[in-house]
Coordinates of C-alpha atoms and ligand atoms in Angstrom, one line a residue:
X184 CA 0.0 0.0 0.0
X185 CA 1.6 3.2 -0.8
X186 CA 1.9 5.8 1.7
X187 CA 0.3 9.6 1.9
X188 CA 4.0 10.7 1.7
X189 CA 4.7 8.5 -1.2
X190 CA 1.7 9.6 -2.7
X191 CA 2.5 12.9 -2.8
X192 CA 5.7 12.2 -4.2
X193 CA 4.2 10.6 -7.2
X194 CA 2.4 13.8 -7.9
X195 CA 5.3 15.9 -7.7
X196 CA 7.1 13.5 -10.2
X197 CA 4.1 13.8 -12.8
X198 CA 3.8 17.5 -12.3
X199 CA 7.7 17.5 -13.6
X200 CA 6.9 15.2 -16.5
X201 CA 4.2 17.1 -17.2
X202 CA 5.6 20.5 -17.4
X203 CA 9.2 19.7 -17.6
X204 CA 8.9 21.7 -21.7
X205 CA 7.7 24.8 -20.5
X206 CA 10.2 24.5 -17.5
X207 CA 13.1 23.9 -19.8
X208 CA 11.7 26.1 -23.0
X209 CA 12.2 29.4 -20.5
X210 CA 15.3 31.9 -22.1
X211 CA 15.5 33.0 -18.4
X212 CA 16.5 29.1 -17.0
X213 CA 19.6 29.1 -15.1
X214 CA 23.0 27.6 -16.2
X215 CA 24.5 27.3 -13.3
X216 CA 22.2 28.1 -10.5
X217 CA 20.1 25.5 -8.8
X218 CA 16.3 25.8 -10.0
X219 CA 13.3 24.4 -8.9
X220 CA 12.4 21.3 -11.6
X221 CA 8.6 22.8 -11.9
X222 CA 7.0 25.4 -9.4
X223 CA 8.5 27.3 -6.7
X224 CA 11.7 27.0 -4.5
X225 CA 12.9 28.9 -1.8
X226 CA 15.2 28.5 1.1
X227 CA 18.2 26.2 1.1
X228 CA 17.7 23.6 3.5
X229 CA 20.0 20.5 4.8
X230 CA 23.4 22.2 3.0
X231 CA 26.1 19.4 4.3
X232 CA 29.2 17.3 3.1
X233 CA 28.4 13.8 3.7
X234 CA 30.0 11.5 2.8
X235 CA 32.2 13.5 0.5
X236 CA 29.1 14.4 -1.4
X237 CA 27.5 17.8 -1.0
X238 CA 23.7 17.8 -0.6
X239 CA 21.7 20.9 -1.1
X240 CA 18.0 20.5 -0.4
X241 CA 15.2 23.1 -1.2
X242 CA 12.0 24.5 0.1
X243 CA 9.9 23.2 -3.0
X244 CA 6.0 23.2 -3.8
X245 CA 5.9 21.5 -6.9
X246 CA 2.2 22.0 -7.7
X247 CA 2.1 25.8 -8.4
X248 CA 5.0 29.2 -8.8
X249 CA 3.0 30.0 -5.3
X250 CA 3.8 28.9 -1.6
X251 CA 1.8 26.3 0.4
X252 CA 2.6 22.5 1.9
X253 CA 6.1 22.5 1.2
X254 CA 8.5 19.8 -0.5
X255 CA 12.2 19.2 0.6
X256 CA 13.9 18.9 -3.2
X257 CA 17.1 17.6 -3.3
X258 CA 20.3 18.0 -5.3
X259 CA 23.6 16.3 -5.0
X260 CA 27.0 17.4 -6.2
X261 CA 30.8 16.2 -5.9
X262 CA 32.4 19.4 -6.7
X263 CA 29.8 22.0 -6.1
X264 CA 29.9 23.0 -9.9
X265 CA 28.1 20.1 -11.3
X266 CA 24.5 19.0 -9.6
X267 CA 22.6 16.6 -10.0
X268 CA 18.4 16.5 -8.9
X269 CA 17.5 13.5 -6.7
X270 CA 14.2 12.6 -5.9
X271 CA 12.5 14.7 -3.0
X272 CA 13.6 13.9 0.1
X273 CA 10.4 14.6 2.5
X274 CA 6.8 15.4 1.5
X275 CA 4.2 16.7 3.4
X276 CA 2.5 13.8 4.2
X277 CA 2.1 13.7 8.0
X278 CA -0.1 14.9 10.8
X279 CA 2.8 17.1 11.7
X280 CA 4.0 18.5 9.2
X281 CA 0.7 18.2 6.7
X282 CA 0.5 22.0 5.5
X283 CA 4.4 21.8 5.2
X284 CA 8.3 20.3 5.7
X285 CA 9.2 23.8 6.3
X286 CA 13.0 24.4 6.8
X287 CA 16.0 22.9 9.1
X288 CA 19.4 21.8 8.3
X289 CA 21.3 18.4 8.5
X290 CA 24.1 17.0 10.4
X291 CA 26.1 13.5 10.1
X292 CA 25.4 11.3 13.5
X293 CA 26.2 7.6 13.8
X294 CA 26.9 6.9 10.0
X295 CA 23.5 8.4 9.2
X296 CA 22.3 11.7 7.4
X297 CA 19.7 13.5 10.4
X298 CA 17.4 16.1 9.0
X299 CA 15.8 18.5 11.1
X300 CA 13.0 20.5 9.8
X301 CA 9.7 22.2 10.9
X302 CA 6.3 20.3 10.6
X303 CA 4.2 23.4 9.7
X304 CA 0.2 22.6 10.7
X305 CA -2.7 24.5 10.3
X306 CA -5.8 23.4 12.2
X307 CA -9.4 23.6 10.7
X308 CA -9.8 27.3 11.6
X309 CA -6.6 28.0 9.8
X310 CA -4.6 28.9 13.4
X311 CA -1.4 27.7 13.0
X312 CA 0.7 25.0 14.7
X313 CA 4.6 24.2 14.5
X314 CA 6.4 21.1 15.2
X315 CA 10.5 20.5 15.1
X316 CA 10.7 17.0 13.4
X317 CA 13.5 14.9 12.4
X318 CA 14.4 12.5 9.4
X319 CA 17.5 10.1 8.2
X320 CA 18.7 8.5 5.7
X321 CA 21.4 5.6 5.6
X322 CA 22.0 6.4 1.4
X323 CA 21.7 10.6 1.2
X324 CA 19.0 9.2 -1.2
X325 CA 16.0 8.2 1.2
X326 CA 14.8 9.4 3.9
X327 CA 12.7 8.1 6.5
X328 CA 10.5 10.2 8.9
X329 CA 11.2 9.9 12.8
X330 CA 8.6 12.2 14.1
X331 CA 8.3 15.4 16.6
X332 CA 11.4 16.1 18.7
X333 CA 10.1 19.3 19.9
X334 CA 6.8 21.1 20.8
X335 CA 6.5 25.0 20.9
X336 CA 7.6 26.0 24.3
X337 CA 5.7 28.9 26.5
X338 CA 6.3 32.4 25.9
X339 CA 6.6 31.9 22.2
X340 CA 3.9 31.9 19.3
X341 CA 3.7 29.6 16.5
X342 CA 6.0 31.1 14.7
X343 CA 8.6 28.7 16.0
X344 CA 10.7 27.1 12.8
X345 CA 13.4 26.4 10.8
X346 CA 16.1 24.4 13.1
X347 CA 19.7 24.3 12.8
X348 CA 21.4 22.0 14.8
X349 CA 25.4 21.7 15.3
X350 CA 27.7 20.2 18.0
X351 CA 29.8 21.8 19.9
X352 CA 32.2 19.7 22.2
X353 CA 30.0 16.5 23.0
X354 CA 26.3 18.4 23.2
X355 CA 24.6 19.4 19.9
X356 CA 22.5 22.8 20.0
X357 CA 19.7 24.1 17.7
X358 CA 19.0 27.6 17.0
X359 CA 15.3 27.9 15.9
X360 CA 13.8 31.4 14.7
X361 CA 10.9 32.8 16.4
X362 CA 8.1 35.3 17.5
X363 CA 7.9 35.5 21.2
X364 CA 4.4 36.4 22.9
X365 CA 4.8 40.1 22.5
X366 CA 5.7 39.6 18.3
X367 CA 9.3 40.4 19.0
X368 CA 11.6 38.5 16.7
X369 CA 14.1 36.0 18.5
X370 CA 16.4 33.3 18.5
X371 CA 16.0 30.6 20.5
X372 CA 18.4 28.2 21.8
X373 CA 18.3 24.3 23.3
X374 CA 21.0 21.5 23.9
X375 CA 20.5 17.7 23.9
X376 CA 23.2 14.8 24.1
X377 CA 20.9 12.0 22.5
X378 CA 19.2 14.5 19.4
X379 CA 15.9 13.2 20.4
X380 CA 15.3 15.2 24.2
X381 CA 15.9 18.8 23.8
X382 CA 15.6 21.2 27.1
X383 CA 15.8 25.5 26.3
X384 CA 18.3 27.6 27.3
X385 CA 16.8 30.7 26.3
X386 CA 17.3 33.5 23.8
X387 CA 20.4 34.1 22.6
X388 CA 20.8 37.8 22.3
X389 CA 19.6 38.3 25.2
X390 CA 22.4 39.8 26.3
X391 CA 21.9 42.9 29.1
X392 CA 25.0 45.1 27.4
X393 CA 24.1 45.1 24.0
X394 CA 20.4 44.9 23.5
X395 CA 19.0 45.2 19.7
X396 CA 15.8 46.8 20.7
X397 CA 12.9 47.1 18.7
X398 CA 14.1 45.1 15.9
X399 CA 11.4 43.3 14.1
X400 CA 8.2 40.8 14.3
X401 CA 9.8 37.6 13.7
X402 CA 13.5 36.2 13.1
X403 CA 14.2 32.9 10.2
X404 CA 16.1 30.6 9.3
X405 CA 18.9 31.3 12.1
X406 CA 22.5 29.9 12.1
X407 CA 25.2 29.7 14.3
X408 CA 29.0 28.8 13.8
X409 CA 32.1 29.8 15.4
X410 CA 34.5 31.6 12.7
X411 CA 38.2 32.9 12.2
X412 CA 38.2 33.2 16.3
X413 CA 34.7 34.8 16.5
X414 CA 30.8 33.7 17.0
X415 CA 28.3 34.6 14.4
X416 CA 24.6 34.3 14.3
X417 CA 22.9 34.5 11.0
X418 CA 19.4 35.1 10.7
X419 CA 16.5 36.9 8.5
X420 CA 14.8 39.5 10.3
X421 CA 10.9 40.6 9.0
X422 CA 9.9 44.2 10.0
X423 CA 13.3 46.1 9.7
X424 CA 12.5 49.9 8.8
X425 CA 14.4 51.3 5.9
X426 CA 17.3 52.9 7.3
X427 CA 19.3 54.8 4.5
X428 CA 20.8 53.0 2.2
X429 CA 20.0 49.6 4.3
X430 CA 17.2 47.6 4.6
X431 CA 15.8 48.4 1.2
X432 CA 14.4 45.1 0.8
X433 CA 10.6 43.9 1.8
X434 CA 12.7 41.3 4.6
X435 CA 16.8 41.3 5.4
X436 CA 19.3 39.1 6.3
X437 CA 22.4 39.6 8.5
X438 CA 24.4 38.9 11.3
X439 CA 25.8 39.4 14.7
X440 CA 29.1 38.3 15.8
X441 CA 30.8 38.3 19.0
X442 CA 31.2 35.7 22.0
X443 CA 28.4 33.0 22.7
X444 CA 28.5 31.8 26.5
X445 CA 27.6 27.7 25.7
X446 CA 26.9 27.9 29.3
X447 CA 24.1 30.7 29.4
X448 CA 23.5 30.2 25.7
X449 CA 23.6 34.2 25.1
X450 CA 25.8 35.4 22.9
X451 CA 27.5 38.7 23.5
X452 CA 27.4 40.8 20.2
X453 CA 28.1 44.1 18.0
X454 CA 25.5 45.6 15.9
X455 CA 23.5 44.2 13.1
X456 CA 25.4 43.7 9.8
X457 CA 23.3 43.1 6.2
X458 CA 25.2 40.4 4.8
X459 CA 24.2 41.5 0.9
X460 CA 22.9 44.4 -0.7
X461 CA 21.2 43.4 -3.7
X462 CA 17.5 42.8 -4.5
X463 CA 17.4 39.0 -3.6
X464 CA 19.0 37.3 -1.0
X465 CA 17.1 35.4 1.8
X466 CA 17.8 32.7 4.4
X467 CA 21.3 31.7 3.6
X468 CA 22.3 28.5 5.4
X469 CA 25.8 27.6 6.3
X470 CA 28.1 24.2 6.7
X471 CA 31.2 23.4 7.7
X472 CA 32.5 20.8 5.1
X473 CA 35.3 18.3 5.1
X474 CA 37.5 20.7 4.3
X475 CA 36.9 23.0 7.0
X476 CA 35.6 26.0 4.8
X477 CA 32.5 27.4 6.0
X478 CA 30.2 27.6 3.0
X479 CA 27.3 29.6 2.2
X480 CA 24.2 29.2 0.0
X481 CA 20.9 31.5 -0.1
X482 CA 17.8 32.0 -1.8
X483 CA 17.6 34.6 -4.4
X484 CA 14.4 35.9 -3.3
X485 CA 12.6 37.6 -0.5
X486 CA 8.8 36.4 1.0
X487 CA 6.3 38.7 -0.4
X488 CA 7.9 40.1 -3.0
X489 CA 6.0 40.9 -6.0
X490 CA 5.9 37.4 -7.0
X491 CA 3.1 37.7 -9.1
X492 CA 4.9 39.4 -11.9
X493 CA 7.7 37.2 -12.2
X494 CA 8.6 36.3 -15.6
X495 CA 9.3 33.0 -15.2
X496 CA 5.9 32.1 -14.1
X497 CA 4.2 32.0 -17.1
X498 CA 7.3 29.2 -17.5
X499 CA 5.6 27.5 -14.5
X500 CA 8.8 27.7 -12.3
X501 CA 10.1 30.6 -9.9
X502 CA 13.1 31.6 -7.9
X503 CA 16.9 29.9 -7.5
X504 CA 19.4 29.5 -5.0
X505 CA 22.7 31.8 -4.8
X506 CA 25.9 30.5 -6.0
X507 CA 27.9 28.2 -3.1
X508 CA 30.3 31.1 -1.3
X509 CA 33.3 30.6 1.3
X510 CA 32.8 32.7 4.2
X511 CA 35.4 34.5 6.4
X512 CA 35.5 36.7 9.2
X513 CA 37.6 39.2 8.5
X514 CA 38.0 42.6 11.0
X515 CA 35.0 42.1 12.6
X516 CA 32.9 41.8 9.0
X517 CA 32.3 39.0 7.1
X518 CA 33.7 38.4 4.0
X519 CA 32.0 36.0 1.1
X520 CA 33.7 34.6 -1.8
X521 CA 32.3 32.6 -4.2
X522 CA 33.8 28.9 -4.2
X523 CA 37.2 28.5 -5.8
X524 CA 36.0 25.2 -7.2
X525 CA 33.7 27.7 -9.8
X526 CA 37.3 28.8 -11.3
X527 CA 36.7 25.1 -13.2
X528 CA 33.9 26.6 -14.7
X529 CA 35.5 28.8 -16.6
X530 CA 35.9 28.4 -20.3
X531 CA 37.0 30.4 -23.6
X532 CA 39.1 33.3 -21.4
X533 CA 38.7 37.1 -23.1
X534 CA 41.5 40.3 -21.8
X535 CA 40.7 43.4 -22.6
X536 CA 42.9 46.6 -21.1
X537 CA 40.9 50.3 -21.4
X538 CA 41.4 53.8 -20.5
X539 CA 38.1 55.7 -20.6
X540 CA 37.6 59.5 -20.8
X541 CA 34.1 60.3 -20.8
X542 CA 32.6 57.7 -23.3
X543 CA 31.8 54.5 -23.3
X544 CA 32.8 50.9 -24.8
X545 CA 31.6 47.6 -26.0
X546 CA 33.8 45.1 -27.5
X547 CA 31.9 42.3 -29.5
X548 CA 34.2 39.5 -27.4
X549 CA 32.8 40.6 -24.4
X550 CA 29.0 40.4 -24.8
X551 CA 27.2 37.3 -24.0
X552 CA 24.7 36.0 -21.5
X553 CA 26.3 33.5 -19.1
X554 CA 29.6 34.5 -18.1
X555 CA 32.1 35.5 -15.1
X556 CA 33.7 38.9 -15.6
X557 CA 36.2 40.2 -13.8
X558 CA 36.9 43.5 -13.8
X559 CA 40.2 44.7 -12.2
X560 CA 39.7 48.8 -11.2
X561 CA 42.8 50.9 -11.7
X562 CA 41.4 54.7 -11.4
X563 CA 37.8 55.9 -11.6
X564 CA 37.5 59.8 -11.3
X565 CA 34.3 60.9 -11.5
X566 CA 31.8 57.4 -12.4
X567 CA 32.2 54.1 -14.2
X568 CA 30.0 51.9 -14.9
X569 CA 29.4 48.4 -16.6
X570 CA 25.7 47.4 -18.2
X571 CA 24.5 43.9 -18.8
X572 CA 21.9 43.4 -21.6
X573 CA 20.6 46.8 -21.2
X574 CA 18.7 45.3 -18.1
X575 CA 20.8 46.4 -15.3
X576 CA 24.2 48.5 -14.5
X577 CA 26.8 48.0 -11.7
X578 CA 27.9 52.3 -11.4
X579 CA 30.5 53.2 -9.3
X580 CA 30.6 57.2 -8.5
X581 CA 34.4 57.5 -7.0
X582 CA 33.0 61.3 -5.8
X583 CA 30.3 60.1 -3.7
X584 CA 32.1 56.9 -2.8
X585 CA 29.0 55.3 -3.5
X586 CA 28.5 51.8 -5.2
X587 CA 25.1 51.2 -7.0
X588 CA 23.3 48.4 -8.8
X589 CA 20.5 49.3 -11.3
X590 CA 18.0 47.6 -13.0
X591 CA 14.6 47.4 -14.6
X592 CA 12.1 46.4 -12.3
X593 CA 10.3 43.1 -13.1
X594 CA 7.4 44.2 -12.0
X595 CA 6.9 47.7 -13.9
X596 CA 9.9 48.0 -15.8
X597 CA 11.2 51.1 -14.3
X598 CA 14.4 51.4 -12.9
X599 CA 15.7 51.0 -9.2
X600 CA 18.3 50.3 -7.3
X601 CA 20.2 49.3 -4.6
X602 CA 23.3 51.1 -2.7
X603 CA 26.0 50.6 -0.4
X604 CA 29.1 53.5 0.7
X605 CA 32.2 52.0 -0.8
X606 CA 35.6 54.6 0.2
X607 CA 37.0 52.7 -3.0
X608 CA 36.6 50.0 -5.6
X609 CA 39.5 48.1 -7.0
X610 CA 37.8 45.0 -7.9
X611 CA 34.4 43.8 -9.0
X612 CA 33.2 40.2 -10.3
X613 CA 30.3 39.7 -11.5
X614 CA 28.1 35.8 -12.1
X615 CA 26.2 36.9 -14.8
X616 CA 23.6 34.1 -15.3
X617 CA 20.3 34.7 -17.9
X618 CA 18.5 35.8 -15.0
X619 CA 21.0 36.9 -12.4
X620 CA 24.1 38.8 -11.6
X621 CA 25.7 38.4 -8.5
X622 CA 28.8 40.3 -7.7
X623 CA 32.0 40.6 -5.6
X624 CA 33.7 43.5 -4.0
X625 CA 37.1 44.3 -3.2
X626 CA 37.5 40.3 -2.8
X627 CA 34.1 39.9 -1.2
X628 CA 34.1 43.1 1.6
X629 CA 30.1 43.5 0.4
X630 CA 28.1 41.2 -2.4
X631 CA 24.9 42.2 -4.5
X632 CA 23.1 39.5 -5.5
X633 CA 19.6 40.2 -7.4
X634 CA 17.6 38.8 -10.3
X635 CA 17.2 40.4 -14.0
X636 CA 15.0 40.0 -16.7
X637 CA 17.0 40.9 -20.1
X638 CA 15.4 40.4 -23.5
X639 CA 16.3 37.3 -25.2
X640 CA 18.0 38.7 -28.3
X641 CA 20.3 41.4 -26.2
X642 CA 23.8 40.3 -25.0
X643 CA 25.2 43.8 -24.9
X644 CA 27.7 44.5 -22.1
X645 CA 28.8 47.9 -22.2
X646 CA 31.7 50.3 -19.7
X647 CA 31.1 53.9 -19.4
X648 CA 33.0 56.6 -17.6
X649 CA 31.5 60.4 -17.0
X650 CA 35.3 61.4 -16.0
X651 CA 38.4 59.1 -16.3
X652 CA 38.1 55.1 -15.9
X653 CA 41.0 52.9 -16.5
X654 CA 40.3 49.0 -16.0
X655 CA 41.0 45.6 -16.8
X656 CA 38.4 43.0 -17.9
X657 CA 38.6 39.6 -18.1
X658 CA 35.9 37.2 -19.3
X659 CA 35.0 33.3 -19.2
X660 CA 31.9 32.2 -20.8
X661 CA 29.9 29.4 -18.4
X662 CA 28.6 26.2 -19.5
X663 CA 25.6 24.7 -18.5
X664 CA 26.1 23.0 -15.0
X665 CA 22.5 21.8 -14.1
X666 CA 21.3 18.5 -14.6
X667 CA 17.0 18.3 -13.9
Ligands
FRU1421 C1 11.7 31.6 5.0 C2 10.6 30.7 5.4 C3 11.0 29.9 6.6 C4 10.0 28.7 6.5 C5 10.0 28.5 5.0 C6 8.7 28.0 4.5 O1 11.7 32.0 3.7 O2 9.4 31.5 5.7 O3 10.9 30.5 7.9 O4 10.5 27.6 7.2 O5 10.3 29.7 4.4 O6 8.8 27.7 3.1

């Protein structure tokens, strides 16, 4: 007899099959960026090394380019350039997690992959309940449901999800992101020594010296790992107020760093720090992998934003993740670099060397749609800047020290952008995709990371100085890395 969760599963499958021409027909699908295989993905889930192979899983509803009773996809890769789409690893098939496998992370315990992950419930009158559930797998391939771990504790309301559990001497911890009873976001810490009984410690920045104050309704998707000799805790906070050039986005995501006490569980931090400044960037989730690197992959998207005009929809398929990064803290700020395994991606290298003087240049070798550019800054007095496809522009203004990323809004098609005080720029790469740029600063001191919407037949890439710009450019064109 086949189960609910198997069940589901079969739907998904047939759902793929059955739009998988429309999916693949889209000018905008990715070539190197992990997609949904039909419908809508969002956060990065269960990101580990195991057993030498990397795992990425992904929030997924595979019935519509809408949210609802999530999906855990699942893709697998050996060198984090080339990935592979298994078949989904949890569906939401039981009375705990029926209206969702919402998200979690996954460690290595006893020759096993564990997933943790939040049973998302809503009752008849539509009141919502949360659950913190566990899976594991013996493959990486199958998974098999283990049940609650964790019910929501007092003080707290229902908006109680997305674990991440580590280990820390011989005791693992999870960090789970929450509203507490007066709709203040939080972090909320607990310990266990068997994975299965988990007692609270409390809220981790709950520090008395540094207090964040009124800083939003709820917290996602937290993380927290010990790097380069300091603490940092990554989460998404909903409700931030625009605050100059920060915060632009409908939701955020950044972190703290300092000290975290294991003993109290509160971690003694600095200010708030937005980890990108582009359009899309949500819920990042770390791991530690065999090599030691602490790597980094996102969702390039944000809840609630303007979904409806996508382009890709009428494609039935929405949203990717961010290209794997390398993380490092790096005077008191941390740094992201995309992985150096991407280098391999690299094919058909163009140079070019240019002095601009108020004008502008395009060079027939450089245009194209999928590509990594490089772009080595000498002098800019005055402003350069570099546009892709017409669609959107990277413009440095060396007199305002301010670094700005343009484009053409998907939902209107007016322009708007995103900024961030740079005092200079000596380097900028860009991963141009066909429907996303993400780029580099200074060796990764800030990122922007947004999607774009360029017309098929355009692969103009054009540089433009109003004052004096001298640079160096080097290009690779990028295969296609996906395999659905
Ligand atoms: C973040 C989030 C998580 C939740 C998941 C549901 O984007 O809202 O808090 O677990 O998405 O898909």
């Amino acid at each position: 007899m086949t189960t609910r969760n198997e069940e589901l599963i079969q739907l998904a499958l047939e759902d793929m099959e059955v739009h998988r021409d429309t999916v693949m027909s889209d000018p905008h699908l990715p070539h190197f960026h992990l997609m949904p295989p039909v419908g809508l993905l969002n956060d990065p889930n269960g990101f580990i090394q195991w057993n030498g192979e990397y795992h990425v899983f992904f929030q997924w509803m595979p019935f519509k380019t809408g949210h609802g009773a999530k999906f855990w996809g699942h893709y697998t890769s050996n060198d984090l350039v080339n990935w592979t789409l298994r078949s989904p690893a949890l569906s939401p098939g039981d009375w705990f997690d029926k209206d969702g496998c919402y998200s979690g992370s996954a460690i290595c315990h006893d020759d096993k992959m564990l997933l943790f992950y939040t049973g998302n419930v809503k009752d008849e009158n539509g009141n919502r309940e949360s659950y913190q559930c566990i899976a594991e797998s013996s493959d990486g391939i199958h998974f098999k449901k283990n049940g609650v771990v964790l019910d929501l504790p007092e003080g707290y309301t229902a908006h109680f999800r997305d674990p991440k559990v580590w280990k820390h001497e011989d005791t693992w911890y999870m960090v789970i992101g929450a509203q507490n009873n007066k709709e203040e976001g939080r972090v909320v810490l607990f310990e266990s020594t068997d994975l299965r009984n988990w007692s609270l410690k409390g809220d981790v920045t709950a520090s008395k010296h540094k207090k964040l104050g009124e800083f939003g309704f709820m917290w996602e998707c937290p993380d927290l790992f010990h790097l380069d000799g300091s603490d940092v805790l990554l989460f998404s906070p909903q409700g931030l107020k625009p605050e100059g050039y920060a915060y632009q986005n409908v939701y955020q995501t950044g972190y703290l760093s300092g000290k975290l006490d294991y003993k109290t569980g509160r971690l003694d931090h600095d200010a708030f720090t937005e980890l990108d400044r582009g359009f899309e960037f949500y819920a990042p989730q770390t791991t530690e992998d065999e090599e030691g690197r602490r790597l980094l992959i996102g969702w390039m998207g944000v809840p609630e934003q303007d979904e409806e005009h996508h382009p890709t929809r009428k494609h039935k398929w929405i949203h990717t993740l961010t290209i794997p990064r390398e993380l490092h803290y790096r005077d008191g700020k941390l740094i992201q670099l995309p992985v150096e395994e991407l280098n391999d991606m690299r094919q058909n290298k163009t140079e070019v060397e240019a002095s601009l003087y108020n004008e502008q240049m395009e060079r027939e070798e450089l245009n194209g749609k999928v590509y990594e550019l490089l772009v080595n800054v000498k002098e800019v007095k005055g402003s350069f800047s570099v546009t892709f496809r017409n669609a959107a522009e990277m413009v440095y203004d060396a007199d305002e020290k301010l670094l700005t990323f343009k484009r053409n809004s998907f939902v209107d098609g007016t322009e708007e952008s995103r900024s961030c005080k740079m005092d200079s720029v000596t380097q900028l790469r860009f991963y141009v995709d066909s429907s996303s740029i993400e780029v580099f600063i200074n060796g990764g001191e800030e990122v922007f990371t947004s999607r774009y919407f360029p017309s098929e037949e355009d692969e103009s890439l054009l540089f433009k100085s109003e004052g004096e710009a001298k640079f160096e450019v080097t290009k690779w064109n990028i295969k296609n890395h996906i395999t659905i």
